PDB file of C-alpha atoms and ligand atoms in Angstrom:
ATOM      1  CA  MET A   1      -7.949-119.428  15.200  1.00  0.00           C
ATOM      2  CA  GLN A   2      -8.933-116.715  17.723  1.00  0.00           C
ATOM      3  CA  VAL A   3     -12.208-115.018  16.760  1.00  0.00           C
ATOM      4  CA  MET A   4     -12.932-111.569  18.171  1.00  0.00           C
ATOM      5  CA  HIS A   5     -16.506-110.400  18.245  1.00  0.00           C
ATOM      6  CA  SER A   6     -17.273-106.709  18.600  1.00  0.00           C
ATOM      7  CA  TRP A   7     -20.548-105.318  19.860  1.00  0.00           C
ATOM      8  CA  ARG A   8     -22.808-102.319  19.486  1.00  0.00           C
ATOM      9  CA  ALA A   9     -24.282-101.827  22.926  1.00  0.00           C
ATOM     10  CA  ASP A  10     -27.339 -99.840  21.747  1.00  0.00           C
ATOM     11  CA  GLU A  11     -28.263-102.570  19.257  1.00  0.00           C
ATOM     12  CA  TYR A  12     -27.606-105.256  21.878  1.00  0.00           C
ATOM     13  CA  ASP A  13     -29.843-103.520  24.423  1.00  0.00           C
ATOM     14  CA  GLU A  14     -32.600-103.181  21.846  1.00  0.00           C
ATOM     15  CA  LYS A  15     -32.479-106.609  20.176  1.00  0.00           C
ATOM     16  CA  ALA A  16     -30.943-108.877  22.822  1.00  0.00           C
ATOM     17  CA  ARG A  17     -32.730-107.658  25.947  1.00  0.00           C
ATOM     18  CA  PHE A  18     -33.887-111.259  26.428  1.00  0.00           C
ATOM     19  CA  VAL A  19     -30.312-112.205  27.440  1.00  0.00           C
ATOM     20  CA  SER A  20     -30.540-110.359  30.781  1.00  0.00           C
ATOM     21  CA  GLU A  21     -34.304-110.922  31.082  1.00  0.00           C
ATOM     22  CA  GLU A  22     -33.705-114.700  30.999  1.00  0.00           C
ATOM     23  CA  ALA A  23     -31.162-114.553  33.846  1.00  0.00           C
ATOM     24  CA  GLY A  24     -33.701-115.052  36.664  1.00  0.00           C
ATOM     25  CA  GLU A  25     -32.768-118.657  37.394  1.00  0.00           C
ATOM     26  CA  ILE A  26     -29.020-118.096  37.635  1.00  0.00           C
ATOM     27  CA  LEU A  27     -29.580-114.985  39.773  1.00  0.00           C
ATOM     28  CA  ARG A  28     -31.519-117.217  42.170  1.00  0.00           C
ATOM     29  CA  TRP A  29     -28.508-119.551  42.249  1.00  0.00           C
ATOM     30  CA  LEU A  30     -26.302-116.539  43.022  1.00  0.00           C
ATOM     31  CA  ASP A  31     -28.588-115.375  45.853  1.00  0.00           C
ATOM     32  CA  ALA A  32     -26.643-112.121  46.217  1.00  0.00           C
ATOM     33  CA  ARG A  33     -26.703-110.445  49.604  1.00  0.00           C
ATOM     34  CA  PRO A  34     -26.260-106.761  50.464  1.00  0.00           C
ATOM     35  CA  GLY A  35     -22.642-105.822  51.072  1.00  0.00           C
ATOM     36  CA  GLU A  36     -21.176-108.621  48.992  1.00  0.00           C
ATOM     37  CA  ARG A  37     -18.339-107.796  46.616  1.00  0.00           C
ATOM     38  CA  ILE A  38     -19.172-109.327  43.234  1.00  0.00           C
ATOM     39  CA  LEU A  39     -17.278-109.534  39.948  1.00  0.00           C
ATOM     40  CA  ASP A  40     -19.627-109.617  36.939  1.00  0.00           C
ATOM     41  CA  LEU A  41     -17.461-111.428  34.405  1.00  0.00           C
ATOM     42  CA  GLY A  42     -18.467-110.384  30.890  1.00  0.00           C
ATOM     43  CA  CYS A  43     -20.819-107.717  32.222  1.00  0.00           C
ATOM     44  CA  GLY A  44     -21.905-106.532  28.762  1.00  0.00           C
ATOM     45  CA  SER A  45     -23.975-103.368  28.928  1.00  0.00           C
ATOM     46  CA  GLY A  46     -24.310-103.634  32.718  1.00  0.00           C
ATOM     47  CA  VAL A  47     -28.019-104.403  33.149  1.00  0.00           C
ATOM     48  CA  ILE A  48     -27.462-107.221  35.644  1.00  0.00           C
ATOM     49  CA  ALA A  49     -24.573-105.466  37.425  1.00  0.00           C
ATOM     50  CA  ARG A  50     -26.816-102.449  37.980  1.00  0.00           C
ATOM     51  CA  ASP A  51     -29.572-104.679  39.390  1.00  0.00           C
ATOM     52  CA  LEU A  52     -27.088-106.314  41.778  1.00  0.00           C
ATOM     53  CA  MET A  53     -25.945-102.842  42.897  1.00  0.00           C
ATOM     54  CA  ARG A  54     -29.587-101.941  43.577  1.00  0.00           C
ATOM     55  CA  ARG A  55     -29.697-104.951  45.896  1.00  0.00           C
ATOM     56  CA  GLY A  56     -26.817-103.439  47.889  1.00  0.00           C
ATOM     57  CA  CYS A  57     -23.912-105.370  46.388  1.00  0.00           C
ATOM     58  CA  SER A  58     -20.613-103.754  45.486  1.00  0.00           C
ATOM     59  CA  VAL A  59     -20.118-104.795  41.864  1.00  0.00           C
ATOM     60  CA  LEU A  60     -17.201-104.572  39.465  1.00  0.00           C
ATOM     61  CA  GLY A  61     -18.060-105.280  35.834  1.00  0.00           C
ATOM     62  CA  LEU A  62     -15.386-106.663  33.549  1.00  0.00           C
ATOM     63  CA  ASP A  63     -15.742-106.848  29.798  1.00  0.00           C
ATOM     64  CA  ILE A  64     -13.415-106.751  26.820  1.00  0.00           C
ATOM     65  CA  ASP A  65     -15.650-104.650  24.598  1.00  0.00           C
ATOM     66  CA  PRO A  66     -15.264-100.841  24.878  1.00  0.00           C
ATOM     67  CA  ASP A  67     -18.781-100.066  23.625  1.00  0.00           C
ATOM     68  CA  MET A  68     -20.367-102.411  26.164  1.00  0.00           C
ATOM     69  CA  LEU A  69     -18.246-100.838  28.902  1.00  0.00           C
ATOM     70  CA  ARG A  70     -19.405 -97.349  27.920  1.00  0.00           C
ATOM     71  CA  ALA A  71     -23.028 -98.509  28.240  1.00  0.00           C
ATOM     72  CA  ALA A  72     -22.347-100.169  31.609  1.00  0.00           C
ATOM     73  CA  ARG A  73     -20.640 -97.011  32.906  1.00  0.00           C
ATOM     74  CA  ALA A  74     -23.661 -94.977  31.780  1.00  0.00           C
ATOM     75  CA  ARG A  75     -25.756 -97.253  34.043  1.00  0.00           C
ATOM     76  CA  GLY A  76     -23.512 -96.279  36.953  1.00  0.00           C
ATOM     77  CA  VAL A  77     -21.548 -99.533  37.057  1.00  0.00           C
ATOM     78  CA  SER A  78     -17.842 -99.487  37.992  1.00  0.00           C
ATOM     79  CA  VAL A  79     -16.086-101.286  35.197  1.00  0.00           C
ATOM     80  CA  VAL A  80     -12.700-102.422  34.069  1.00  0.00           C
ATOM     81  CA  GLN A  81     -11.702-103.468  30.579  1.00  0.00           C
ATOM     82  CA  GLY A  82     -10.061-106.844  30.382  1.00  0.00           C
ATOM     83  CA  SER A  83     -10.074-110.379  29.098  1.00  0.00           C
ATOM     84  CA  GLY A  84     -11.666-113.162  31.115  1.00  0.00           C
ATOM     85  CA  GLU A  85      -8.634-115.203  30.148  1.00  0.00           C
ATOM     86  CA  GLN A  86      -6.295-112.814  32.005  1.00  0.00           C
ATOM     87  CA  LEU A  87      -8.093-111.895  35.210  1.00  0.00           C
ATOM     88  CA  PRO A  88      -5.786-109.824  37.427  1.00  0.00           C
ATOM     89  CA  PHE A  89      -7.556-110.296  40.794  1.00  0.00           C
ATOM     90  CA  GLU A  90      -6.306-112.017  43.964  1.00  0.00           C
ATOM     91  CA  GLN A  91      -8.841-113.119  46.604  1.00  0.00           C
ATOM     92  CA  GLU A  92     -11.009-110.011  46.157  1.00  0.00           C
ATOM     93  CA  PHE A  93     -14.548-111.255  45.595  1.00  0.00           C
ATOM     94  CA  ASP A  94     -17.269-112.985  47.606  1.00  0.00           C
ATOM     95  CA  ALA A  95     -18.702-114.131  44.272  1.00  0.00           C
ATOM     96  CA  VAL A  96     -17.751-114.210  40.620  1.00  0.00           C
ATOM     97  CA  PHE A  97     -20.930-114.147  38.533  1.00  0.00           C
ATOM     98  CA  SER A  98     -21.284-114.590  34.796  1.00  0.00           C
ATOM     99  CA  ASN A  99     -24.327-114.712  32.525  1.00  0.00           C
ATOM    100  CA  ALA A 100     -24.207-115.587  28.813  1.00  0.00           C
ATOM    101  CA  ALA A 101     -20.557-114.628  28.489  1.00  0.00           C
ATOM    102  CA  LEU A 102     -18.288-117.608  29.145  1.00  0.00           C
ATOM    103  CA  HIS A 103     -19.108-119.283  25.825  1.00  0.00           C
ATOM    104  CA  TRP A 104     -17.433-116.316  24.096  1.00  0.00           C
ATOM    105  CA  MET A 105     -14.183-116.950  26.020  1.00  0.00           C
ATOM    106  CA  SER A 106     -13.418-119.943  23.858  1.00  0.00           C
ATOM    107  CA  ALA A 107      -9.677-119.571  23.286  1.00  0.00           C
ATOM    108  CA  ASN A 108      -8.576-120.642  26.754  1.00  0.00           C
ATOM    109  CA  PRO A 109     -11.329-121.766  29.158  1.00  0.00           C
ATOM    110  CA  ALA A 110      -8.690-123.180  31.533  1.00  0.00           C
ATOM    111  CA  ALA A 111      -7.201-119.697  31.953  1.00  0.00           C
ATOM    112  CA  VAL A 112     -10.683-118.337  32.746  1.00  0.00           C
ATOM    113  CA  ALA A 113     -11.221-120.990  35.427  1.00  0.00           C
ATOM    114  CA  GLU A 114      -7.773-120.346  36.911  1.00  0.00           C
ATOM    115  CA  GLY A 115      -8.417-116.584  37.060  1.00  0.00           C
ATOM    116  CA  VAL A 116     -11.868-117.051  38.605  1.00  0.00           C
ATOM    117  CA  ALA A 117     -10.486-119.333  41.325  1.00  0.00           C
ATOM    118  CA  ARG A 118      -7.711-116.842  42.072  1.00  0.00           C
ATOM    119  CA  ALA A 119     -10.151-113.880  42.169  1.00  0.00           C
ATOM    120  CA  LEU A 120     -12.365-115.493  44.830  1.00  0.00           C
ATOM    121  CA  LYS A 121     -11.872-115.055  48.553  1.00  0.00           C
ATOM    122  CA  PRO A 122     -11.626-118.366  50.431  1.00  0.00           C
ATOM    123  CA  GLY A 123     -15.212-119.610  50.775  1.00  0.00           C
ATOM    124  CA  GLY A 124     -16.295-117.460  47.803  1.00  0.00           C
ATOM    125  CA  ARG A 125     -18.535-118.819  45.059  1.00  0.00           C
ATOM    126  CA  PHE A 126     -18.532-118.941  41.278  1.00  0.00           C
ATOM    127  CA  VAL A 127     -22.000-118.833  39.754  1.00  0.00           C
ATOM    128  CA  ALA A 128     -22.390-118.895  35.999  1.00  0.00           C
ATOM    129  CA  GLU A 129     -24.774-119.640  33.182  1.00  0.00           C
ATOM    130  CA  PHE A 130     -23.706-119.960  29.576  1.00  0.00           C
ATOM    131  CA  GLY A 131     -24.163-122.089  26.486  1.00  0.00           C
ATOM    132  CA  GLY A 132     -23.569-125.773  27.253  1.00  0.00           C
ATOM    133  CA  HIS A 133     -23.100-128.928  25.210  1.00  0.00           C
ATOM    134  CA  GLY A 134     -25.640-129.031  22.362  1.00  0.00           C
ATOM    135  CA  ASN A 135     -26.335-125.297  22.543  1.00  0.00           C
ATOM    136  CA  MET A 136     -27.740-123.968  19.269  1.00  0.00           C
ATOM    137  CA  ALA A 137     -27.163-127.378  17.660  1.00  0.00           C
ATOM    138  CA  ALA A 138     -29.667-126.841  14.861  1.00  0.00           C
ATOM    139  CA  VAL A 139     -28.420-123.325  14.110  1.00  0.00           C
ATOM    140  CA  ILE A 140     -24.765-124.355  14.106  1.00  0.00           C
ATOM    141  CA  THR A 141     -25.472-127.357  11.881  1.00  0.00           C
ATOM    142  CA  ALA A 142     -27.252-125.112   9.393  1.00  0.00           C
ATOM    143  CA  LEU A 143     -24.387-122.616   9.429  1.00  0.00           C
ATOM    144  CA  ARG A 144     -21.920-125.446   8.766  1.00  0.00           C
ATOM    145  CA  ALA A 145     -24.060-126.843   5.976  1.00  0.00           C
ATOM    146  CA  VAL A 146     -24.264-123.500   4.208  1.00  0.00           C
ATOM    147  CA  ALA A 147     -20.523-122.875   4.666  1.00  0.00           C
ATOM    148  CA  ARG A 148     -19.765-126.311   3.191  1.00  0.00           C
ATOM    149  CA  ARG A 149     -22.106-125.825   0.276  1.00  0.00           C
ATOM    150  CA  ARG A 150     -20.126-122.698  -0.549  1.00  0.00           C
ATOM    151  CA  GLY A 151     -16.797-124.513  -0.083  1.00  0.00           C
ATOM    152  CA  SER A 152     -15.788-122.185   2.737  1.00  0.00           C
ATOM    153  CA  HIS A 153     -13.440-124.120   5.001  1.00  0.00           C
ATOM    154  CA  GLU A 154     -12.401-120.855   6.625  1.00  0.00           C
ATOM    155  CA  ALA A 155     -15.987-120.200   7.705  1.00  0.00           C
ATOM    156  CA  GLU A 156     -16.230-123.704   9.160  1.00  0.00           C
ATOM    157  CA  GLU A 157     -13.021-123.051  11.093  1.00  0.00           C
ATOM    158  CA  VAL A 158     -14.365-119.725  12.392  1.00  0.00           C
ATOM    159  CA  LEU A 159     -17.465-121.543  13.606  1.00  0.00           C
ATOM    160  CA  ALA A 160     -15.529-124.289  15.344  1.00  0.00           C
ATOM    161  CA  SER A 161     -13.522-121.770  17.351  1.00  0.00           C
ATOM    162  CA  SER A 162     -16.205-119.151  17.973  1.00  0.00           C
ATOM    163  CA  TRP A 163     -17.791-120.594  21.118  1.00  0.00           C
ATOM    164  CA  TYR A 164     -17.158-122.923  24.033  1.00  0.00           C
ATOM    165  CA  PHE A 165     -20.143-125.146  24.915  1.00  0.00           C
ATOM    166  CA  PRO A 166     -18.866-127.757  27.394  1.00  0.00           C
ATOM    167  CA  SER A 167     -20.721-130.684  28.905  1.00  0.00           C
ATOM    168  CA  PRO A 168     -21.295-130.635  32.696  1.00  0.00           C
ATOM    169  CA  GLU A 169     -18.722-133.431  33.085  1.00  0.00           C
ATOM    170  CA  ASP A 170     -16.016-131.536  31.200  1.00  0.00           C
ATOM    171  CA  TYR A 171     -16.740-128.269  33.002  1.00  0.00           C
ATOM    172  CA  ARG A 172     -16.761-129.936  36.416  1.00  0.00           C
ATOM    173  CA  THR A 173     -13.334-131.418  35.635  1.00  0.00           C
ATOM    174  CA  LEU A 174     -12.005-128.031  34.554  1.00  0.00           C
ATOM    175  CA  LEU A 175     -13.192-126.297  37.730  1.00  0.00           C
ATOM    176  CA  GLU A 176     -11.963-129.078  40.000  1.00  0.00           C
ATOM    177  CA  ARG A 177      -8.524-128.928  38.370  1.00  0.00           C
ATOM    178  CA  ASN A 178      -8.463-125.311  39.466  1.00  0.00           C
ATOM    179  CA  GLY A 179      -9.325-126.089  43.075  1.00  0.00           C
ATOM    180  CA  LEU A 180     -13.044-125.255  43.028  1.00  0.00           C
ATOM    181  CA  VAL A 181     -15.624-127.565  44.570  1.00  0.00           C
ATOM    182  CA  VAL A 182     -18.682-127.969  42.356  1.00  0.00           C
ATOM    183  CA  GLU A 183     -21.850-127.863  44.482  1.00  0.00           C
ATOM    184  CA  ARG A 184     -24.372-127.799  41.647  1.00  0.00           C
ATOM    185  CA  ILE A 185     -24.115-128.183  37.898  1.00  0.00           C
ATOM    186  CA  GLU A 186     -26.818-128.783  35.309  1.00  0.00           C
ATOM    187  CA  LEU A 187     -27.468-128.735  31.605  1.00  0.00           C
ATOM    188  CA  ALA A 188     -30.925-127.360  30.813  1.00  0.00           C
ATOM    189  CA  PRO A 189     -32.599-126.899  27.428  1.00  0.00           C
ATOM    190  CA  ARG A 190     -34.042-123.385  27.353  1.00  0.00           C
ATOM    191  CA  PRO A 191     -35.781-122.782  24.016  1.00  0.00           C
ATOM    192  CA  THR A 192     -35.860-119.006  23.678  1.00  0.00           C
ATOM    193  CA  VAL A 193     -38.367-117.082  21.592  1.00  0.00           C
ATOM    194  CA  LEU A 194     -36.472-114.450  19.646  1.00  0.00           C
ATOM    195  CA  PRO A 195     -37.780-110.891  19.558  1.00  0.00           C
ATOM    196  CA  GLY A 196     -37.191-110.731  15.785  1.00  0.00           C
ATOM    197  CA  SER A 197     -36.162-113.031  12.980  1.00  0.00           C
ATOM    198  CA  LEU A 198     -33.420-115.630  13.086  1.00  0.00           C
ATOM    199  CA  GLY A 199     -31.648-113.400  10.557  1.00  0.00           C
ATOM    200  CA  ASP A 200     -31.560-110.570  13.127  1.00  0.00           C
ATOM    201  CA  TRP A 201     -30.044-112.976  15.638  1.00  0.00           C
ATOM    202  CA  LEU A 202     -27.445-114.181  13.111  1.00  0.00           C
ATOM    203  CA  ASN A 203     -26.490-110.647  12.166  1.00  0.00           C
ATOM    204  CA  MET A 204     -25.934-109.741  15.811  1.00  0.00           C
ATOM    205  CA  PHE A 205     -24.242-112.872  17.124  1.00  0.00           C
ATOM    206  CA  CYS A 206     -22.579-114.455  14.095  1.00  0.00           C
ATOM    207  CA  SER A 207     -21.001-111.429  12.436  1.00  0.00           C
ATOM    208  CA  SER A 208     -17.511-113.019  12.399  1.00  0.00           C
ATOM    209  CA  PHE A 209     -18.898-116.035  10.558  1.00  0.00           C
ATOM    210  CA  LEU A 210     -20.910-113.915   8.120  1.00  0.00           C
ATOM    211  CA  ALA A 211     -17.960-111.601   7.396  1.00  0.00           C
ATOM    212  CA  GLN A 212     -16.304-114.463   5.473  1.00  0.00           C
ATOM    213  CA  PHE A 213     -18.969-114.155   2.794  1.00  0.00           C
ATOM    214  CA  GLY A 214     -18.557-110.434   2.086  1.00  0.00           C
ATOM    215  CA  GLU A 215     -21.447-109.048   0.062  1.00  0.00           C
ATOM    216  CA  ASP A 216     -23.063-112.508  -0.058  1.00  0.00           C
ATOM    217  CA  ALA A 217     -23.698-112.405   3.701  1.00  0.00           C
ATOM    218  CA  GLY A 218     -27.361-111.500   3.209  1.00  0.00           C
ATOM    219  CA  VAL A 219     -27.877-114.485   0.903  1.00  0.00           C
ATOM    220  CA  VAL A 220     -26.157-116.772   3.420  1.00  0.00           C
ATOM    221  CA  VAL A 221     -28.528-115.548   6.156  1.00  0.00           C
ATOM    222  CA  ALA A 222     -31.509-116.272   3.882  1.00  0.00           C
ATOM    223  CA  GLU A 223     -30.176-119.788   3.136  1.00  0.00           C
ATOM    224  CA  VAL A 224     -29.723-120.525   6.849  1.00  0.00           C
ATOM    225  CA  GLU A 225     -33.240-119.280   7.577  1.00  0.00           C
ATOM    226  CA  ASP A 226     -34.607-121.502   4.769  1.00  0.00           C
ATOM    227  CA  LEU A 227     -32.924-124.578   6.266  1.00  0.00           C
ATOM    228  CA  LEU A 228     -34.168-123.856   9.772  1.00  0.00           C
ATOM    229  CA  ARG A 229     -37.681-122.537   9.146  1.00  0.00           C
ATOM    230  CA  PRO A 230     -39.297-126.010   9.382  1.00  0.00           C
ATOM    231  CA  VAL A 231     -37.765-126.675  12.820  1.00  0.00           C
ATOM    232  CA  LEU A 232     -37.367-123.292  14.537  1.00  0.00           C
ATOM    233  CA  CYS A 233     -40.156-121.111  13.149  1.00  0.00           C
ATOM    234  CA  ASP A 234     -43.836-121.552  14.012  1.00  0.00           C
ATOM    235  CA  SER A 235     -46.857-120.919  11.803  1.00  0.00           C
ATOM    236  CA  SER A 236     -47.099-117.298  12.958  1.00  0.00           C
ATOM    237  CA  GLY A 237     -43.494-116.593  11.917  1.00  0.00           C
ATOM    238  CA  ARG A 238     -42.111-116.660  15.457  1.00  0.00           C
ATOM    239  CA  TRP A 239     -38.530-117.969  15.733  1.00  0.00           C
ATOM    240  CA  THR A 240     -37.261-119.951  18.712  1.00  0.00           C
ATOM    241  CA  ALA A 241     -33.540-120.429  19.318  1.00  0.00           C
ATOM    242  CA  ASP A 242     -32.511-123.878  20.557  1.00  0.00           C
ATOM    243  CA  TYR A 243     -30.542-122.651  23.558  1.00  0.00           C
ATOM    244  CA  VAL A 244     -29.134-125.160  26.046  1.00  0.00           C
ATOM    245  CA  ARG A 245     -27.771-123.597  29.258  1.00  0.00           C
ATOM    246  CA  LEU A 246     -25.015-124.883  31.470  1.00  0.00           C
ATOM    247  CA  ARG A 247     -25.496-123.629  35.051  1.00  0.00           C
ATOM    248  CA  VAL A 248     -22.879-124.022  37.722  1.00  0.00           C
ATOM    249  CA  LEU A 249     -22.308-123.126  41.361  1.00  0.00           C
ATOM    250  CA  ALA A 250     -18.807-123.892  42.612  1.00  0.00           C
ATOM    251  CA  ARG A 251     -16.971-122.809  45.759  1.00  0.00           C
ATOM    252  CA  LYS A 252     -13.399-122.047  46.691  1.00  0.00           C
ATOM    253  CA  PRO A 253     -12.529-123.984  49.843  1.00  0.00           C
ATOM    254  CA  ARG A 254     -11.736-121.942  52.991  1.00  0.00           C
TER     255      ARG A 254
HETATM  256  C1  LIG B   1     -25.864-118.127  23.702  1.00  0.00           C
HETATM  257  O1  LIG B   1     -26.229-117.264  24.511  1.00  0.00           O
HETATM  258  O2  LIG B   1     -25.979-119.317  23.943  1.00  0.00           O
HETATM  259  C2  LIG B   1     -25.228-117.730  22.415  1.00  0.00           C
HETATM  260  C3  LIG B   1     -25.352-116.454  21.959  1.00  0.00           C
HETATM  261  C4  LIG B   1     -24.756-116.126  20.785  1.00  0.00           C
HETATM  262  C5  LIG B   1     -24.049-117.029  20.066  1.00  0.00           C
HETATM  263  C6  LIG B   1     -23.930-118.308  20.521  1.00  0.00           C
HETATM  264  C7  LIG B   1     -24.520-118.658  21.700  1.00  0.00           C
END
């Protein structure tokens, strides 16, 4: 089952600003230099692409979502609409960069890796951070439990195919099969304090899952929050998402 998620860029910029704010570590791995040609794969609303341009890089943002692309264009980013699973580039980029996007490209990760390898110039690098093995384990378990309690096998299926959270071993194998040499790969827990409630997060990021429940979606959100409050919410009502990041730096041989 292929699940398509659509975005509202204004809401994303307001409620999910932490996604680009938390990108400091992977930007250090990228170590972008002025004059480099960089593909931002899954550029979203273009916050990071714009920052890379300010550092003197020539950036192309690619995203599948028209509303995100409009927001990126408004930030002055050159963009192209497309799927990460069908990248059309041949040896064009010094670096392909991706933050918090590859886990959404869950239908065919091998096609993403093949397209990334093809898009890089010889000697070019692929630097990415996204959800890795165990990402959001508590949240996903609670979503599955609530879906089961309601007898919704369809919702469980939507969940299973919504995201791609590989282990470092599996992702290394995938990249190596596509001719990339992995220089650095790590799985790092990164508990992330949410700016609002877990319900806000669910409404933004799990809309395909929630859509299965129609007008009961609000009740489902409340049930998931009830299950998770003891483990993800502190005494002041602050929610922390159990993010686990996979970070990778891989190179195309010369
Ligand atoms: C993540 O960034 O890890 C993520 C975001 C939304 C849904 C699932 C995972």
